[in-house]
Amino acid sequence: MNSLVLPALIPLLTAPLIVLIGGRHRAWLMAFISLGAALLSVVHLFSLGDSQNALGGWAAPVGITYVIDAANRPILLLIMLAGLLGLLCAPPERLAWLESPRPAIFYALYCLCVSGLAGIASTGDAFNVFVFLEISSLATYALVAAGPGRKALRAAFQYLVLGTLGGSFVLLGVGMLYMATGSLNMADIAALIPASPLPNAVLVGGAFVLLGFMLKSALFPLHQWLPGAYSRSPNAVAVLLAGSGTKVSLYALSRIMFGVFGVSWLVAHQVDKILLILACAAMLFGSLGAIQQTRLKALLAWSSIAQIGYIVLGISTLSEAGLRAAWVFMLFHAVIKGGLFVCASGLPSDRLENLPGLAQRDPLRAACMTLLALALLGVPLTAGFVSKWLMLQAAWDSGALLGVIVFAVSSLLAVAYVARIVLPIWQHSDNTQPIITPPTIRLAMLLTTAAALIFGVWPGPVIELCQRAAEALL
Amino acid sequence: MDLGLINGYAAVALLMTGLYIVLAYDNPIKRLIGLSIFQAAIFVLYISMGRIAGGTAPILAEGIERYSHPLPHVLILTAIVVGVAMLALGLALIVRIHEEYGSIDEQHILELEREPDA
């Protein structure tokens, strides 16, 4: 039964080994093997079914438990796939600006970050969530600071300040829940809340935990750290963060909401309405922000803020269809946005005005970028259409008319910023110097584009997976 | 005022002080100081909740029936380590920012940033 800890444990243990072994190429290979092994352990969890593991033989609620069910298995799969995808974009020669021995440390931090994310997704203990949150966050701050150029340092510092505030809010909230119930085990807290002698402490504690995770998942207006962290970091880190970083926080948010507080508590304290309003603001201002950007990665980052709004719209319906849509959206958006950040890596210039002529200079990249951008927009026959359609249906069925209207407006605004990527790519330009793309990045581009198209035509298995996730959560 | 909750009031005061410093100041070192105060307030809150009226140190001994609750103290040890790591990383970043810009003053850096980037 100890295989439940493997997704978090394998990258955690390989991180120091990578530093000890050193060397750019060996470090990259080792990180790749480590995440590959972790991916295999997640695949094994799929065959294991729902299970719990008491660490060190201490049974819940005293000991720390790891809980694997239908809700977090897809998230674990997502973390490992995003991790491997990011590594494909960071072959050692792409980190030329990092002098030795920093590349090895970079890959070690990368593994630590993945380990922390996997830990958040698999633990059933509220304090353990905080510990893993800080492991992944501290690693992420350092990874963002490793980006090219000095602006990465300031983006990393900004992220450190806001991220630490978010983590501290979670700590504070967990402390208050512990005061009110005397337990740290999520399932146990859920059982003890109705009889708690301190309902106000439950309320304030819950507010702090949810606030902390909203900050960590960059829900508007707590998004200020995201554009810098995504657009200034090394491309591999941007792929990992866009693919899984905020998604894991959104998973933790839903896990706390449904696994600890339950729907009736959430409705009684109007959490659904607050989330709906924040989701609408995120959809609107994220898309408006994306339109104004002049750099490709900053545009993608702002678009992510809007997409987080879409996902939270699904969560805010508190319904099975909404959660299913949110899970589908998370998985497909990770593929699409991860793919777009892959396409943005290795470009000689990040500025939008240098995009014209890309179709002549690197046809494969131009084709993948166009298809993925259309998928981001939600054009039929792409994965983006499936997730947007499910989300719209769920919002309509739950009667959130405001959400449906803002959803439509935001999608229209998305046409404007997607056009700012897609149209210039196919324009003629005098600069026809070919761009040399390493084979690993080509592979990553092809894989994500293929996934975005295949799941657009054949989304059945993913929807089925997410249906079970929604049932497990509610 | 109930003196029994004085630790709680102190924690809230520290919490607000820390948050204000983080949000109101531009100087990165002051912001880190604010973050540390903010975290220290949470530590105070956790440590206080382990106190049980009439309880003694949680070491098993003859003739003692009431012990303070040791778990919050253990938890907060973990959080203190996390806080130290955050502080070290933050200060390291500030050193790097100073190396690159020759200043940690936000206004000065913003003037340097006016130049277009690649």
Coordinates of C-alpha atoms in Angstrom, one line a residue, chain A:
Chain A
M1 CA 0.0 0.0 0.0
N2 CA 3.0 2.3 0.3
S3 CA 3.0 2.9 -3.4
L4 CA 0.6 5.9 -2.6
V5 CA 3.5 8.1 -1.6
L6 CA 5.7 7.3 -4.6
P7 CA 4.6 10.2 -6.9
A8 CA 5.8 12.6 -4.3
L9 CA 8.7 10.6 -3.0
I10 CA 10.5 9.7 -6.2
P11 CA 11.2 13.3 -7.3
L12 CA 11.9 14.3 -3.7
L13 CA 14.7 11.7 -3.3
T14 CA 16.2 12.2 -6.7
A15 CA 16.6 16.0 -6.2
P16 CA 19.7 15.7 -3.9
L17 CA 21.1 12.9 -6.1
I18 CA 21.0 15.2 -9.1
V19 CA 23.0 17.8 -7.3
L20 CA 25.5 15.2 -6.1
I21 CA 26.0 13.7 -9.6
G22 CA 26.1 17.1 -11.3
G23 CA 26.9 17.8 -15.0
R24 CA 24.3 19.3 -17.3
H25 CA 23.5 16.3 -19.4
R26 CA 23.5 13.7 -16.6
A27 CA 21.3 16.0 -14.5
W28 CA 18.8 16.4 -17.2
L29 CA 18.7 12.6 -17.9
M30 CA 18.3 11.8 -14.3
A31 CA 15.5 14.3 -13.8
F32 CA 13.7 12.8 -16.9
I33 CA 14.1 9.3 -15.6
S34 CA 12.9 10.3 -12.1
L35 CA 9.7 12.0 -13.5
G36 CA 9.2 9.0 -15.8
A37 CA 9.3 6.7 -12.9
A38 CA 6.9 8.9 -11.0
L39 CA 4.6 8.8 -14.0
L40 CA 4.7 5.0 -13.9
S41 CA 3.8 5.0 -10.2
V42 CA 0.8 7.2 -11.0
V43 CA -0.3 4.8 -13.8
H44 CA 0.0 2.1 -11.1
L45 CA -2.3 4.1 -8.8
F46 CA -4.9 4.0 -11.6
S47 CA -4.9 0.2 -11.4
L48 CA -5.0 0.3 -7.6
G49 CA -8.4 1.9 -7.1
D50 CA -9.4 4.1 -4.2
S51 CA -7.1 3.7 -1.3
Q52 CA -5.7 5.2 1.8
N53 CA -2.3 4.8 3.4
A54 CA -1.4 5.6 7.1
L55 CA 2.2 6.7 7.1
G56 CA 4.4 5.0 9.6
G57 CA 1.6 2.7 10.7
W58 CA -0.2 5.6 12.6
A59 CA -3.9 5.3 11.8
A60 CA -6.0 8.3 11.0
P61 CA -6.9 10.8 12.6
V62 CA -3.6 10.7 14.6
G63 CA -1.2 9.9 11.7
I64 CA -0.8 11.5 8.3
T65 CA -2.8 9.7 5.6
Y66 CA -2.4 9.7 1.9
V67 CA -5.7 9.4 0.0
I68 CA -5.9 8.4 -3.6
D69 CA -9.3 8.5 -5.3
A70 CA -10.9 9.4 -8.6
A71 CA -10.6 13.1 -7.9
N72 CA -6.8 13.4 -7.6
R73 CA -5.6 10.6 -9.9
P74 CA -6.1 12.8 -13.0
I75 CA -4.4 15.7 -11.3
L76 CA -1.3 13.5 -10.4
L77 CA -1.2 12.3 -14.0
L78 CA -1.4 16.0 -15.1
I79 CA 1.5 17.0 -12.8
M80 CA 3.8 14.3 -14.1
L81 CA 3.0 14.8 -17.8
A82 CA 3.5 18.6 -17.4
G83 CA 6.7 17.9 -15.6
L84 CA 8.0 15.7 -18.4
L85 CA 6.8 18.2 -21.1
G86 CA 8.7 21.0 -19.3
L87 CA 11.9 19.0 -19.2
L88 CA 11.6 18.3 -23.0
C89 CA 11.8 22.1 -23.4
A90 CA 14.8 22.5 -21.2
P91 CA 17.5 20.2 -22.7
P92 CA 20.8 21.2 -21.1
E93 CA 21.9 23.3 -24.1
R94 CA 18.9 25.5 -23.8
L95 CA 20.1 26.7 -20.4
A96 CA 23.2 28.2 -21.8
W97 CA 23.0 31.3 -19.6
L98 CA 23.3 29.3 -16.4
E99 CA 26.9 28.6 -15.7
S100 CA 28.0 25.4 -14.0
P101 CA 27.0 24.0 -11.5
R102 CA 23.7 25.8 -11.7
P103 CA 22.1 23.6 -14.4
A104 CA 22.2 20.6 -12.0
I105 CA 20.7 22.7 -9.2
F106 CA 18.0 23.8 -11.7
Y107 CA 16.9 20.3 -12.5
A108 CA 17.0 19.4 -8.8
L109 CA 14.7 22.3 -7.9
Y110 CA 12.5 21.3 -10.8
C111 CA 12.1 17.8 -9.3
L112 CA 11.5 19.3 -5.8
C113 CA 8.7 21.5 -7.3
V114 CA 7.1 18.5 -9.0
S115 CA 7.4 16.6 -5.7
G116 CA 5.6 19.3 -3.8
L117 CA 2.8 19.5 -6.3
A118 CA 2.3 15.8 -6.2
G119 CA 2.3 15.9 -2.4
I120 CA -0.4 18.5 -2.3
A121 CA -2.5 16.4 -4.7
S122 CA -2.1 13.1 -2.7
T123 CA -2.2 14.0 1.0
G124 CA -5.3 13.8 3.2
D125 CA -3.8 15.9 6.0
A126 CA -4.4 19.6 6.2
F127 CA -1.1 20.5 7.7
N128 CA 0.7 18.3 5.2
V129 CA -0.9 20.3 2.4
F130 CA 0.8 23.4 3.8
V131 CA 4.2 21.7 4.0
F132 CA 4.1 20.5 0.4
L133 CA 2.7 23.8 -0.7
E134 CA 5.8 25.5 0.7
I135 CA 8.1 22.8 -0.8
S136 CA 6.8 23.5 -4.3
S137 CA 6.5 27.2 -3.8
L138 CA 10.1 27.7 -2.5
A139 CA 11.4 25.6 -5.4
T140 CA 9.3 27.7 -7.8
Y141 CA 10.6 31.0 -6.6
A142 CA 14.2 29.9 -7.2
L143 CA 13.2 28.4 -10.6
V144 CA 11.6 31.7 -11.7
A145 CA 14.7 33.6 -10.6
A146 CA 16.7 31.3 -12.9
G147 CA 15.1 32.9 -15.9
P148 CA 17.1 34.8 -18.5
G149 CA 17.5 38.5 -17.9
R150 CA 17.4 40.5 -14.7
K151 CA 13.7 41.1 -14.7
A152 CA 13.2 37.4 -13.7
L153 CA 14.7 38.3 -10.3
R154 CA 12.1 40.9 -9.6
A155 CA 9.3 38.7 -10.8
A156 CA 10.6 36.0 -8.5
F157 CA 10.7 38.3 -5.5
Q158 CA 7.2 39.5 -6.2
Y159 CA 6.1 35.9 -6.4
L160 CA 7.9 35.1 -3.2
V161 CA 6.2 37.9 -1.2
L162 CA 2.7 37.1 -2.5
G163 CA 3.2 33.3 -2.5
T164 CA 4.4 33.4 1.1
L165 CA 1.4 35.5 2.1
G166 CA -0.8 32.8 0.4
G167 CA 1.0 30.0 2.2
S168 CA 0.7 31.8 5.5
F169 CA -3.0 32.3 5.1
V170 CA -3.4 28.6 4.6
L171 CA -1.3 27.9 7.7
L172 CA -3.4 30.4 9.7
G173 CA -6.6 28.9 8.5
V174 CA -5.5 25.3 9.2
G175 CA -4.6 26.5 12.7
M176 CA -8.0 27.9 13.3
L177 CA -9.7 24.7 12.0
Y178 CA -7.5 22.8 14.4
M179 CA -8.6 25.0 17.3
A180 CA -12.2 24.4 16.3
T181 CA -12.1 20.6 15.8
G182 CA -8.8 19.3 17.3
S183 CA -8.0 17.4 14.1
L184 CA -5.7 17.9 11.1
N185 CA -7.1 15.0 9.0
M186 CA -9.3 16.4 6.3
A187 CA -12.0 13.7 6.5
D188 CA -11.9 13.9 10.3
I189 CA -12.3 17.7 10.3
A190 CA -15.3 17.3 8.0
A191 CA -16.9 15.0 10.5
L192 CA -16.2 17.2 13.5
I193 CA -17.2 20.6 12.0
P194 CA -21.0 20.3 12.6
A195 CA -20.5 19.6 16.3
S196 CA -17.7 22.1 16.7
P197 CA -18.1 24.4 19.8
L198 CA -16.4 27.2 17.9
P199 CA -18.4 27.8 14.6
N200 CA -16.9 31.2 14.2
A201 CA -13.4 29.8 14.3
V202 CA -14.5 27.3 11.6
L203 CA -15.8 30.2 9.5
V204 CA -12.7 32.4 9.9
G205 CA -10.4 29.4 9.4
G206 CA -12.2 28.3 6.3
A207 CA -12.1 31.9 4.9
F208 CA -8.3 32.0 5.4
V209 CA -7.6 28.6 3.9
L210 CA -9.8 29.4 0.8
L211 CA -8.2 32.8 0.5
G212 CA -4.7 31.3 0.7
F213 CA -5.5 28.8 -2.1
M214 CA -7.2 31.5 -4.2
L215 CA -3.9 33.5 -4.0
K216 CA -1.9 30.5 -4.9
S217 CA -4.2 29.7 -7.9
A218 CA -4.0 33.4 -9.0
L219 CA -7.7 34.0 -9.0
F220 CA -8.5 37.6 -9.8
P221 CA -7.8 40.0 -8.1
L222 CA -5.0 38.0 -6.4
H223 CA -3.3 37.4 -9.8
Q224 CA -0.5 40.0 -9.7
W225 CA 2.3 37.5 -9.3
L226 CA 1.3 35.4 -12.3
P227 CA 2.2 37.4 -15.4
G228 CA 5.8 38.0 -14.1
A229 CA 6.3 34.5 -12.9
Y230 CA 5.1 32.9 -16.2
S231 CA 6.6 35.3 -18.7
R232 CA 10.1 35.9 -17.0
S233 CA 10.8 32.4 -16.0
P234 CA 12.7 29.8 -18.1
N235 CA 10.4 28.2 -20.6
A236 CA 10.5 24.8 -18.9
V237 CA 9.2 26.4 -15.7
A238 CA 6.5 28.3 -17.6
V239 CA 5.3 25.0 -19.1
L240 CA 5.3 23.3 -15.7
L241 CA 3.5 26.2 -13.9
A242 CA 1.0 26.8 -16.7
G243 CA 0.3 23.0 -17.0
S244 CA 0.1 22.1 -13.3
G245 CA 1.0 24.8 -10.8
T246 CA -2.3 26.7 -10.6
K247 CA -4.3 23.6 -11.4
V248 CA -3.0 21.9 -8.2
S249 CA -4.0 24.9 -6.1
L250 CA -7.4 24.8 -7.7
Y251 CA -7.6 21.1 -6.9
A252 CA -6.7 21.8 -3.3
L253 CA -9.3 24.6 -3.2
S254 CA -12.0 22.2 -4.4
R255 CA -10.8 19.4 -2.1
I256 CA -11.0 21.7 1.0
M257 CA -14.4 23.1 -0.2
F258 CA -16.1 19.8 -0.8
G259 CA -14.0 17.4 1.2
V260 CA -13.9 19.4 4.4
F261 CA -16.8 21.9 4.4
G262 CA -19.4 20.3 2.2
V263 CA -22.0 21.9 -0.1
S264 CA -24.5 23.0 2.6
W265 CA -21.8 24.9 4.6
L266 CA -20.6 26.6 1.4
V267 CA -24.1 27.6 0.4
A268 CA -24.9 28.8 3.9
H269 CA -21.9 31.1 3.8
Q270 CA -22.4 32.2 0.1
V271 CA -19.0 30.9 -1.0
D272 CA -20.6 29.9 -4.3
K273 CA -21.6 33.5 -5.0
I274 CA -18.3 35.0 -4.0
L275 CA -16.5 32.5 -6.3
L276 CA -18.9 33.3 -9.1
I277 CA -18.2 37.0 -8.9
L278 CA -14.5 36.5 -8.7
A279 CA -14.6 34.0 -11.7
C280 CA -16.5 36.6 -13.8
A281 CA -14.0 39.3 -12.9
A282 CA -11.1 37.0 -13.8
M283 CA -12.7 36.0 -17.2
L284 CA -13.2 39.6 -18.1
F285 CA -10.0 41.3 -16.8
G286 CA -7.8 38.4 -17.8
S287 CA -9.0 38.6 -21.4
L288 CA -8.8 42.4 -21.4
G289 CA -5.3 42.2 -20.0
A290 CA -4.2 39.7 -22.6
I291 CA -5.3 42.0 -25.4
Q292 CA -3.0 44.8 -24.2
Q293 CA 0.2 42.8 -24.0
T294 CA 3.2 43.3 -26.3
R295 CA 5.1 40.1 -25.5
L296 CA 3.9 36.6 -26.4
K297 CA 4.5 34.9 -23.0
A298 CA 2.9 37.8 -21.1
L299 CA -0.2 37.5 -23.4
L300 CA -0.3 33.7 -22.7
A301 CA 0.0 34.4 -19.0
W302 CA -2.9 36.9 -18.9
S303 CA -5.0 34.5 -20.9
S304 CA -4.3 32.0 -18.1
I305 CA -5.8 34.4 -15.6
A306 CA -9.0 34.3 -17.7
Q307 CA -8.9 30.5 -18.0
I308 CA -8.6 30.2 -14.2
G309 CA -11.8 32.2 -14.1
Y310 CA -13.5 29.7 -16.4
I311 CA -12.4 26.8 -14.1
V312 CA -13.6 28.6 -11.0
L313 CA -16.9 29.3 -12.7
G314 CA -17.3 25.5 -12.9
I315 CA -16.3 25.0 -9.3
S316 CA -18.7 27.8 -8.2
T317 CA -21.8 26.0 -9.5
L318 CA -21.2 23.4 -6.7
S319 CA -22.7 20.8 -9.0
E320 CA -21.5 17.5 -10.5
A321 CA -21.7 18.9 -14.0
G322 CA -19.8 22.0 -13.0
L323 CA -17.0 20.0 -11.3
R324 CA -16.8 17.7 -14.2
A325 CA -16.4 20.6 -16.6
A326 CA -13.8 22.2 -14.3
W327 CA -11.7 19.0 -14.3
V328 CA -12.0 18.6 -18.1
F329 CA -11.1 22.3 -18.4
M330 CA -8.0 21.9 -16.2
L331 CA -6.7 18.8 -18.1
F332 CA -7.3 20.3 -21.6
H333 CA -6.1 23.8 -20.7
A334 CA -2.9 22.2 -19.4
V335 CA -2.4 20.5 -22.7
I336 CA -3.2 23.7 -24.7
K337 CA -1.4 26.3 -22.6
G338 CA 1.5 24.0 -21.9
G339 CA 1.8 23.5 -25.7
L340 CA 1.7 27.2 -26.4
F341 CA 4.5 27.8 -23.9
V342 CA 6.4 25.0 -25.6
C343 CA 5.9 26.8 -28.9
A344 CA 7.1 30.1 -27.3
S345 CA 10.3 28.4 -26.1
G346 CA 13.4 28.8 -28.3
L347 CA 12.0 31.8 -30.2
P348 CA 14.7 34.4 -30.8
S349 CA 12.4 37.2 -29.6
D350 CA 9.4 37.1 -27.3
R351 CA 7.9 40.3 -28.7
L352 CA 4.7 40.1 -30.7
E353 CA 6.0 42.5 -33.4
N354 CA 8.7 39.9 -34.3
L355 CA 6.1 37.1 -35.0
P356 CA 5.6 38.0 -38.7
G357 CA 7.4 35.6 -41.0
L358 CA 7.4 32.8 -38.5
A359 CA 5.6 30.5 -41.0
Q360 CA 8.6 30.9 -43.4
R361 CA 11.3 30.6 -40.7
D362 CA 9.9 27.6 -38.8
P363 CA 6.8 26.1 -40.5
L364 CA 6.3 23.3 -37.9
R365 CA 6.3 25.7 -35.0
A366 CA 3.9 28.1 -36.9
A367 CA 1.5 25.3 -37.6
C368 CA 1.5 23.9 -34.1
M369 CA 1.1 27.4 -32.6
T370 CA -1.8 28.2 -34.9
L371 CA -3.6 25.0 -34.0
L372 CA -3.0 25.4 -30.3
A373 CA -4.1 29.0 -30.3
L374 CA -7.3 28.0 -32.1
A375 CA -7.8 25.3 -29.5
L376 CA -7.3 27.9 -26.8
L377 CA -10.1 29.9 -28.4
G378 CA -12.3 26.9 -28.4
V379 CA -12.8 26.2 -32.1
P380 CA -14.8 23.1 -32.8
L381 CA -12.9 19.8 -33.2
T382 CA -10.3 20.9 -30.7
A383 CA -10.0 20.0 -27.0
G384 CA -10.7 23.7 -26.1
F385 CA -14.2 23.4 -27.7
V386 CA -15.1 20.4 -25.6
S387 CA -14.1 22.0 -22.3
K388 CA -15.8 25.3 -23.1
W389 CA -18.9 23.6 -24.3
L390 CA -19.2 21.5 -21.1
M391 CA -18.5 24.6 -19.0
L392 CA -21.1 26.6 -20.7
Q393 CA -23.7 23.8 -20.3
A394 CA -22.9 23.4 -16.6
A395 CA -23.1 27.2 -16.0
W396 CA -26.4 27.4 -17.9
D397 CA -27.9 24.4 -16.0
S398 CA -27.0 25.9 -12.7
G399 CA -28.8 29.1 -13.6
A400 CA -25.7 31.3 -13.3
L401 CA -26.8 33.7 -16.0
L402 CA -24.2 36.3 -15.1
G403 CA -21.5 33.6 -15.5
V404 CA -22.9 32.6 -18.9
I405 CA -22.9 36.2 -20.2
V406 CA -19.4 37.0 -19.0
F407 CA -18.2 33.7 -20.4
A408 CA -19.5 34.7 -23.8
V409 CA -18.0 38.2 -23.6
S410 CA -14.7 36.8 -22.5
S411 CA -14.7 34.3 -25.3
L412 CA -15.3 37.1 -27.8
L413 CA -12.4 39.0 -26.3
A414 CA -10.3 35.9 -26.7
V415 CA -10.8 36.2 -30.5
A416 CA -9.0 39.5 -30.3
Y417 CA -5.9 38.2 -28.5
V418 CA -5.7 34.9 -30.4
A419 CA -5.8 36.9 -33.6
R420 CA -2.8 38.9 -32.4
I421 CA -0.9 35.6 -32.3
V422 CA -2.3 33.7 -35.3
L423 CA -2.5 36.4 -37.9
P424 CA 1.1 37.8 -37.7
I425 CA 2.5 34.3 -37.9
W426 CA 1.3 33.9 -41.5
Q427 CA 2.2 37.4 -42.6
H428 CA 5.1 37.8 -45.0
S429 CA 8.3 39.2 -43.7
D430 CA 11.8 40.0 -45.1
N431 CA 13.4 38.1 -42.3
T432 CA 13.6 34.5 -43.6
Q433 CA 16.5 33.3 -41.5
P434 CA 15.4 29.8 -40.3
I435 CA 14.9 29.2 -36.6
I436 CA 16.8 26.1 -35.4
T437 CA 14.6 24.1 -33.0
P438 CA 16.0 21.3 -30.9
P439 CA 14.4 17.9 -31.6
T440 CA 13.1 17.6 -28.0
I441 CA 11.1 20.8 -28.4
R442 CA 9.8 19.7 -31.8
L443 CA 8.6 16.4 -30.2
A444 CA 6.9 18.4 -27.3
M445 CA 5.2 20.7 -29.8
L446 CA 3.9 17.7 -31.9
L447 CA 2.7 15.8 -28.9
T448 CA 0.7 18.6 -27.4
T449 CA -0.8 19.6 -30.7
A450 CA -1.8 16.0 -31.4
A451 CA -3.3 15.7 -28.0
A452 CA -5.3 18.9 -28.4
L453 CA -6.7 17.7 -31.7
I454 CA -7.3 14.0 -30.7
F455 CA -9.1 14.9 -27.5
G456 CA -11.2 17.4 -29.5
V457 CA -12.6 14.6 -31.7
W458 CA -12.5 11.8 -29.1
P459 CA -13.0 13.3 -25.6
G460 CA -15.0 10.4 -24.2
P461 CA -12.4 8.8 -22.0
V462 CA -11.3 12.1 -20.4
I463 CA -14.9 13.2 -19.8
E464 CA -15.5 9.7 -18.2
L465 CA -12.5 10.2 -16.0
C466 CA -13.6 13.7 -14.9
Q467 CA -17.2 12.5 -14.3
R468 CA -15.8 10.0 -11.7
A469 CA -13.6 12.8 -10.2
A470 CA -16.7 15.0 -9.8
E471 CA -18.7 12.1 -8.2
A472 CA -15.8 11.4 -5.8
L473 CA -15.6 15.0 -4.7
L474 CA -19.3 15.6 -4.0

